[in-house]
Amino acid sequence: MAEKRKRVDLPLAQKVELLKALESPVVSQATVAKKFAVSTSQVSRLVKGKVEILQQFENNGNPNRKRQRAGKNEEVGNALFLWFRQKLSQGARISGPMLKQKAADLAAAEGTDFMPSDGWLSRWKARHNVVFKKEEGERQDSDWSAALDWKCKILPQILDSYSPNDIFNADESGLFFRDFPEKGHCLKGEELAGSKKAKDRITALLCANMSGSERRPLLIIGNSKQPCCFPKDLNRLPVDYASSKKAWMTGQLFQQWLQKWDKSLRTRNRHICLLVDNCSAHPSDIRLTNINLKFLPFNTTSVMQPMGMGVIKNWKAHYKSRLNRRMITALDADPEKKAKDVSKSITLLDVLYLAKESWNAVSSQTILNCFRKGGFCKDEAADVFDGDESLVDVSVPENMTPEEFEEFVDMDKDVKIAADHTDAEILEAASDSKRVKVETAEEDSESDDNSAPPPLTLAQKLQMATHLRQYVQESGMQAALPLLRMVEDKVQSEAAQSRKQRTIDSYFK
């Protein structure tokens, strides 16, 4: 009687290696099974579970673990891991007693009486590949060792599987969109005219590919669903716009943004890899077909995320340069005005157009350099770029020194862009494997534009068109005439519609 073959359980790292070997078109499952000393049926099962295996490996799963066994109080353990990841992304240092106490708190929130033991914690750490490390020297803002490990293990696979045109990075940043410098010169013995600091904010999501050849349309998140300055049809806005209660990114908005892009890629049969950080608003369980969502290691944004290596700051520099120029021009036009009055007159629609102009002004070379600075390049010799791209091609305002302008640009660099999840939300995400849905704003449409000027009247539009034509003709700006005619046609069409409406009203009267 033939001896029954003993089952071979491969560690997680070897499972990933096996699946990578099968990507070659000339390699069969039988060949791979023989190489790894497993059965063909086991190879077939691994292929069916490929997505889950790769996701577990990329999410820091224990590479030496052979079987994924559920532990005691599995739901609490999964929720604890989600909380642990959230705190790591904030740069927190978590001890063993803190983990045990949080597990007890999560169990209590679920209505369960559970006090984790040292053994339970040890098994939980082994299951999720969590280790205790002593920090050497002074505390670092970024985890260099995690970044280096990711660059050695994960990044080469990405670079081998995708072309630079299909490797993207996305990141959010907060922006005080009506901000103006706090500092300035004045006469000796006098003080600067005081004003309340403009804290109106938005969150912007920027995304571009590794070659710098493609940048996604900006996603701007405000706190008002339909500001009064917006057109009724939001598709006519210059950028994508969404809203949430505090103008933060949420898991729901991130999912909608991704799925819309994924649908567009599906129609073109294009597959891309998108790199994002471990922000609380970036769920890991979004179902996508043409976007391979990869997460950067915790607490490494400042040392390897391309958008954070200078792209976002360069975009902000362009924006604030344009904003400052607009404010100075308005003050020159009306000496009676104050800077705070001009600031208040800037609408959210103005901001969207300025944001788009500024995003277009970020050069492809700047984006490429920032990817290289983060280590995203196949050629090791190219990974020597260490320049500062933050103010490249930006016009430093005449009323500021380069140092003052850089300080102005950095005024909102630490603005919060997402909320922390509550214990209830963490438990819900752990038990249902669904993203936390944060309600979007249902506020009054004029909530963020109370100080904005009213819409232009027809008479003002007609006068504006007349003055604009006079200026274009006097300046000899021939290239601007087609655009001028478009403006005039639009205003004249509104005037004709107004006359028609008055005739109808007069008839009925």
XYZ file of C-alpha atoms in Angstrom:
509
model
C 0.000 0.000 0.000
C 1.406 3.367 -1.065
C 2.437 5.630 1.790
C 0.173 8.668 2.171
C 1.969 11.841 1.121
C 2.519 14.274 3.952
C 1.078 17.737 3.396
C 3.625 20.526 3.136
C 2.584 23.912 4.540
C 4.542 26.754 2.968
C 5.362 29.902 4.939
C 3.721 33.109 3.711
C 6.932 34.364 2.070
C 7.261 31.118 0.056
C 3.615 31.280 -0.998
C 4.285 34.730 -2.454
C 7.435 33.414 -4.166
C 5.413 30.524 -5.663
C 2.745 32.871 -6.988
C 5.400 35.142 -8.515
C 6.960 32.121 -10.252
C 3.589 31.334 -11.875
C 3.481 34.762 -13.508
C 5.877 33.518 -16.179
C 3.852 32.359 -19.229
C 6.170 29.374 -19.833
C 5.871 27.923 -16.312
C 3.141 25.386 -15.521
C 1.538 24.625 -12.163
C 3.042 21.131 -12.246
C 6.554 22.559 -12.654
C 6.079 24.966 -9.763
C 4.551 22.226 -7.588
C 7.639 20.071 -8.150
C 9.998 22.959 -7.403
C 8.311 23.769 -4.059
C 7.623 20.102 -3.193
C 3.858 20.527 -2.936
C 0.900 18.994 -4.740
C -0.670 20.532 -7.847
C -3.991 20.789 -5.979
C -2.259 22.878 -3.298
C -0.821 25.142 -5.994
C -4.309 25.500 -7.450
C -5.695 26.526 -4.036
C -2.938 29.111 -3.631
C -3.745 30.567 -7.053
C -7.415 30.907 -6.079
C -6.441 32.747 -2.898
C -3.770 34.885 -4.579
C -5.369 38.256 -3.800
C -5.746 37.499 -0.071
C -2.210 36.063 0.193
C -0.572 39.065 -1.487
C -2.652 41.506 0.547
C -1.682 39.758 3.789
C 2.003 39.863 2.794
C 1.880 43.548 1.842
C 0.039 44.428 5.070
C 2.995 43.229 7.124
C 1.804 39.636 7.578
C 4.252 37.300 9.316
C 6.371 35.900 6.416
C 7.222 32.722 8.389
C 3.634 31.881 9.328
C 2.300 28.755 7.577
C -1.399 28.774 8.478
C -3.685 31.660 9.327
C -5.499 30.460 12.432
C -8.148 32.562 14.131
C -7.258 33.404 17.719
C -9.477 33.776 20.752
C -11.633 36.878 20.486
C -10.686 37.217 16.834
C -12.858 40.272 16.257
C -11.205 42.148 19.133
C -7.790 41.118 17.778
C -8.599 42.435 14.293
C -9.970 45.672 15.736
C -6.846 46.059 17.882
C -4.678 45.708 14.782
C -6.656 48.424 12.972
C -6.199 50.714 16.009
C -2.516 49.811 16.171
C -2.030 50.718 12.493
C -3.837 54.035 13.005
C -1.575 54.969 15.916
C 1.574 53.933 14.064
C 0.609 56.196 11.171
C 0.485 59.058 13.697
C 4.003 58.249 14.918
C 2.881 56.903 18.329
C 4.969 54.444 20.339
C 2.825 51.585 21.705
C 3.836 49.334 24.601
C 2.558 45.865 25.515
C 0.430 47.065 28.478
C -1.129 49.704 26.219
C -2.082 47.008 23.691
C -3.648 44.810 26.392
C -5.606 47.721 27.848
C -6.877 48.788 24.412
C -7.956 45.202 23.649
C -9.939 45.189 26.922
C -11.488 48.573 26.032
C -12.502 47.349 22.558
C -14.036 44.205 24.056
C -15.965 46.318 26.563
C -17.231 48.565 23.754
C -18.516 45.382 22.118
C -20.213 44.293 25.325
C -17.721 41.503 26.109
C -15.857 40.925 29.378
C -12.337 40.099 28.217
C -8.971 40.646 29.862
C -6.136 39.680 27.500
C -3.285 37.626 28.938
C 0.408 37.840 28.059
C -0.015 34.645 26.041
C -2.915 36.124 24.040
C -0.844 39.216 23.300
C 2.149 37.104 22.182
C -0.031 35.107 19.784
C -1.647 38.318 18.502
C 1.792 39.846 17.807
C 2.947 36.689 16.000
C -0.237 36.599 13.926
C 0.156 40.219 12.795
C 3.977 40.273 12.628
C 4.254 42.909 15.362
C 7.612 43.183 17.120
C 8.947 45.352 19.939
C 11.900 47.565 19.067
C 13.883 49.914 21.245
C 14.426 53.340 19.713
C 18.111 54.143 19.313
C 19.331 57.679 19.954
C 16.915 60.539 19.531
C 13.390 59.843 18.341
C 13.140 60.034 14.562
C 10.213 61.526 12.684
C 10.350 58.747 10.098
C 10.973 55.009 10.256
C 14.067 54.675 8.054
C 14.438 50.935 8.652
C 10.838 50.244 7.541
C 11.356 52.389 4.453
C 14.580 50.579 3.548
C 12.985 47.161 4.087
C 10.028 48.095 1.850
C 12.334 49.422 -0.862
C 14.306 46.165 -0.845
C 11.362 43.737 -0.779
C 8.229 45.333 -2.256
C 9.412 48.164 -4.511
C 11.449 45.955 -6.914
C 8.350 43.821 -7.538
C 6.337 46.939 -8.396
C 9.029 48.316 -10.711
C 9.295 44.952 -12.486
C 5.516 44.602 -12.899
C 4.592 48.126 -14.051
C 6.053 50.770 -16.318
C 6.807 54.218 -14.844
C 3.727 55.533 -16.673
C 1.528 53.150 -14.661
C 2.955 53.697 -11.174
C 1.087 56.485 -9.344
C 1.292 58.122 -5.938
C -1.530 60.053 -4.273
C -1.545 62.101 -1.087
C -3.715 64.717 0.619
C -2.802 68.085 2.084
C -4.737 70.773 3.899
C -4.747 74.325 2.548
C -5.780 77.631 4.125
C -7.074 78.991 0.835
C -7.548 82.632 1.924
C -4.311 82.834 3.880
C -1.937 85.796 3.670
C 1.418 86.395 5.379
C 1.465 87.078 9.110
C 4.685 89.079 8.839
C 5.571 92.243 6.932
C 7.513 95.487 7.205
C 6.105 98.612 8.827
C 7.340 101.994 10.038
C 9.505 101.911 13.119
C 7.420 102.448 16.234
C 4.186 101.372 14.497
C 2.372 98.042 14.421
C 1.003 96.079 11.462
C -2.718 96.526 10.924
C -4.289 93.628 12.793
C -6.834 91.244 11.350
C -8.282 87.881 12.209
C -6.226 85.120 10.600
C -8.028 83.466 7.703
C -8.600 79.824 8.687
C -10.915 78.814 5.825
C -9.555 75.478 4.708
C -9.919 72.750 2.128
C -8.258 69.389 1.632
C -6.666 68.640 -1.738
C -5.801 65.198 -3.113
C -2.907 65.257 -5.597
C -1.986 62.256 -7.739
C 0.593 61.785 -10.522
C 2.597 59.002 -12.134
C 6.252 58.151 -11.750
C 7.334 59.419 -15.184
C 5.650 62.789 -14.612
C 3.721 62.331 -17.845
C 0.264 62.137 -16.251
C -1.373 63.870 -13.337
C -4.893 63.132 -12.181
C -7.427 65.981 -11.864
C -7.298 67.533 -8.410
C -9.877 66.407 -5.880
C -10.810 69.350 -3.633
C -12.802 68.666 -0.452
C -14.719 71.532 1.143
C -17.241 71.641 3.971
C -20.177 72.853 1.878
C -22.112 70.648 -0.510
C -23.146 73.369 -2.972
C -21.532 76.777 -2.262
C -23.565 79.660 -3.654
C -20.701 80.689 -5.960
C -20.732 77.290 -7.728
C -22.588 76.604 -10.995
C -25.642 74.400 -10.609
C -23.946 71.714 -12.703
C -20.870 70.628 -10.705
C -19.462 68.939 -13.822
C -18.590 72.446 -15.037
C -16.134 72.947 -12.179
C -12.439 73.039 -13.169
C -11.553 70.210 -10.712
C -13.323 67.326 -8.967
C -15.146 68.523 -5.848
C -16.563 66.714 -2.822
C -17.631 67.732 0.666
C -17.405 66.450 4.215
C -18.305 67.962 7.570
C -14.849 69.354 8.358
C -13.445 69.405 4.816
C -11.493 66.227 5.661
C -10.836 63.186 3.519
C -13.028 60.247 4.564
C -13.000 56.551 3.723
C -16.203 56.991 1.726
C -14.838 59.855 -0.393
C -11.569 57.985 -0.998
C -13.511 54.908 -2.104
C -15.688 56.932 -4.494
C -12.629 58.642 -5.992
C -10.852 55.312 -6.505
C -13.834 53.461 -7.954
C -14.555 56.241 -10.439
C -10.950 56.058 -11.666
C -11.025 52.254 -11.667
C -14.123 52.272 -13.887
C -12.395 54.618 -16.345
C -9.332 52.349 -16.473
C -11.522 49.298 -17.044
C -13.025 50.791 -20.199
C -9.484 51.220 -21.585
C -8.210 47.859 -20.298
C -5.395 49.613 -18.452
C -3.900 48.408 -15.167
C -1.998 50.678 -12.797
C -0.378 50.547 -9.347
C -1.331 53.263 -6.853
C 0.813 53.973 -3.788
C -0.777 55.660 -0.768
C 0.103 56.079 2.895
C -1.582 54.401 5.856
C -3.948 57.272 6.600
C -7.112 56.510 8.593
C -9.155 57.629 5.562
C -7.516 55.043 3.261
C -9.360 51.709 3.698
C -7.431 48.632 2.581
C -10.433 46.534 1.539
C -11.746 48.491 -1.457
C -12.683 46.182 -4.333
C -10.884 47.264 -7.475
C -10.206 45.514 -10.770
C -7.667 47.713 -12.550
C -5.973 49.527 -9.666
C -3.469 47.646 -7.540
C -3.602 49.594 -4.273
C -0.312 49.433 -2.348
C 0.321 50.944 1.080
C 3.599 52.553 2.026
C 5.067 51.565 5.415
C 3.865 53.427 8.488
C 5.502 56.721 9.371
C 7.632 56.958 6.213
C 5.819 59.703 4.293
C 8.571 62.291 4.696
C 11.336 59.974 3.492
C 9.814 58.094 0.575
C 6.360 59.333 -0.523
C 6.894 61.278 -3.795
C 4.060 63.755 -3.235
C 5.568 64.565 0.148
C 9.099 64.907 -1.250
C 8.273 68.269 -2.840
C 5.332 67.918 -5.254
C 2.690 69.139 -2.797
C 4.861 71.972 -1.529
C 5.619 73.063 -5.105
C 1.879 73.113 -5.877
C 1.207 75.157 -2.731
C 4.013 77.568 -3.623
C 2.471 78.184 -7.059
C -0.965 78.632 -5.458
C 0.175 81.084 -2.772
C 2.264 83.055 -5.251
C -0.822 83.521 -7.432
C -3.008 84.261 -4.403
C -0.593 86.921 -3.157
C -0.369 88.505 -6.622
C -4.157 88.701 -6.856
C -4.400 90.341 -3.435
C -1.666 92.898 -4.192
C -3.345 93.753 -7.521
C -6.689 94.280 -5.775
C -5.065 96.534 -3.160
C -3.348 98.574 -5.896
C -6.672 98.992 -7.704
C -8.420 100.310 -4.587
C -6.137 101.997 -1.990
C -9.062 102.183 0.445
C -9.265 98.400 0.727
C -7.609 96.326 3.445
C -5.925 92.966 2.912
C -8.498 91.206 5.101
C -11.323 92.607 2.912
C -9.677 91.336 -0.257
C -9.092 87.969 1.404
C -12.769 87.658 2.318
C -13.822 88.416 -1.257
C -12.045 85.312 -2.598
C -14.681 82.657 -3.270
C -14.294 78.903 -3.241
C -14.812 78.962 -7.020
C -11.837 81.336 -7.324
C -9.861 78.847 -5.233
C -10.684 75.899 -7.503
C -9.468 77.778 -10.574
C -6.305 78.932 -8.772
C -5.693 75.375 -7.545
C -5.995 73.963 -11.062
C -3.705 76.630 -12.558
C -1.149 75.881 -9.855
C -1.359 72.092 -10.414
C -0.780 72.646 -14.139
C 2.233 74.808 -13.257
C 4.001 71.940 -11.433
C 6.445 70.645 -14.035
C 6.750 67.017 -15.115
C 10.442 67.195 -14.231
C 9.602 68.212 -10.659
C 7.284 65.198 -10.292
C 9.906 62.880 -11.816
C 12.605 64.224 -9.499
C 10.440 63.747 -6.422
C 9.834 60.096 -7.329
C 13.571 59.662 -7.773
C 14.216 61.387 -4.462
C 11.928 58.834 -2.811
C 13.940 56.002 -4.360
C 11.525 55.111 -7.158
C 13.902 54.213 -9.974
C 15.314 51.016 -11.458
C 18.691 52.548 -12.158
C 20.487 52.779 -8.805
C 22.827 55.413 -10.179
C 19.834 57.701 -10.743
C 18.903 57.580 -7.061
C 21.274 60.387 -6.201
C 18.864 63.263 -6.701
C 18.707 65.177 -3.455
C 17.655 68.640 -4.593
C 14.820 70.749 -3.240
C 11.937 70.917 -5.717
C 9.580 72.881 -3.469
C 10.156 76.342 -5.044
C 11.252 75.299 -8.549
C 9.734 77.516 -11.288
C 7.761 79.501 -8.684
C 7.677 83.295 -8.835
C 8.608 84.536 -5.374
C 6.384 87.563 -4.637
C 8.122 90.935 -4.742
C 6.808 91.804 -1.284
C 8.588 88.826 0.335
C 12.079 87.411 0.597
C 12.510 83.737 -0.426
C 12.709 82.799 3.272
C 9.523 84.705 4.132
C 7.736 83.163 1.160
C 8.760 79.634 2.148
C 7.444 80.273 5.652
C 4.202 81.511 4.079
C 3.959 78.318 1.996
C 4.511 76.122 5.069
C 1.859 77.816 7.227
C -0.624 74.956 6.718
C 1.718 71.983 6.287
C 0.499 70.318 9.510
C -3.225 70.866 8.948
C -5.204 67.718 9.749
C -6.680 66.017 6.672
C -8.599 63.067 8.181
C -10.363 62.079 11.395
C -9.312 59.334 13.802
C -11.741 56.418 14.033
C -13.689 55.794 17.238
C -13.662 52.380 18.952
C -17.153 51.677 17.576
C -16.034 52.466 14.026
C -12.930 50.278 14.398
C -15.040 47.354 15.634
C -17.487 47.836 12.771
C -14.663 47.819 10.226
C -13.096 44.727 11.811
C -16.325 42.713 12.009
C -17.900 43.606 8.666
C -14.707 44.126 6.618
C -16.336 47.276 5.321
C -14.960 50.761 5.343
C -16.118 53.253 7.903
C -18.700 55.526 6.367
C -18.428 59.084 7.538
C -21.419 61.223 6.781
C -20.818 64.001 4.343
C -21.961 67.474 5.121
C -25.623 68.310 4.906
C -25.047 71.928 5.738
C -26.497 75.045 4.251
C -25.069 75.708 0.796
C -23.845 79.146 1.810
C -22.038 77.999 4.979
C -18.546 78.826 3.750
C -19.333 81.789 1.560
C -21.130 84.201 3.885
C -18.487 86.854 3.255
C -18.236 86.254 -0.490
C -19.459 88.990 -2.840
C -22.880 88.522 -4.464
C -23.073 87.203 -8.065
C -22.471 89.763 -10.830
C -25.546 91.525 -12.164
C -26.240 91.626 -15.910
C -25.294 95.313 -16.020
C -21.956 94.563 -14.356
C -21.268 91.745 -16.835
C -22.003 93.994 -19.824
C -19.779 96.742 -18.434
C -17.019 94.224 -17.733
C -17.144 92.898 -21.308
C -16.900 96.442 -22.684
C -13.918 97.316 -20.493
C -12.227 94.002 -21.304
C -12.534 94.586 -25.073
C -11.113 98.081 -24.691
C -8.132 96.745 -22.714
C -7.449 93.895 -25.174
C -7.562 96.211 -28.183
C -5.421 98.934 -26.575
C -2.828 96.312 -25.581
C -2.764 94.724 -29.043
C -3.535 91.274 -27.587
C -4.667 89.630 -30.833
C -4.423 86.116 -29.412
C -6.992 86.966 -26.735
C -9.697 88.088 -29.188
C -11.292 84.626 -29.754
C -11.674 84.152 -25.996
C -13.005 87.700 -25.660
C -15.656 86.993 -28.297
C -16.726 83.880 -26.352
C -17.205 86.006 -23.229
C -19.138 88.665 -25.183
C -21.377 86.044 -26.845
C -22.200 84.534 -23.465
C -23.041 87.903 -21.875
C -25.067 89.029 -24.916
C -26.997 85.748 -24.856
C -27.912 86.372 -21.211
C -28.969 89.929 -22.117
C -31.202 88.653 -24.944
C -32.788 86.098 -22.604
C -33.402 88.851 -20.052
C -35.089 91.079 -22.667
C -37.282 88.173 -23.781
C -38.338 87.479 -20.200
C -39.192 91.156 -19.648
C -41.363 91.130 -22.804
C -43.250 88.062 -21.555
C -43.731 89.598 -18.098
C -44.945 92.871 -19.682
C -47.447 90.973 -21.892
C -49.047 89.200 -18.943
C -49.193 92.400 -16.929
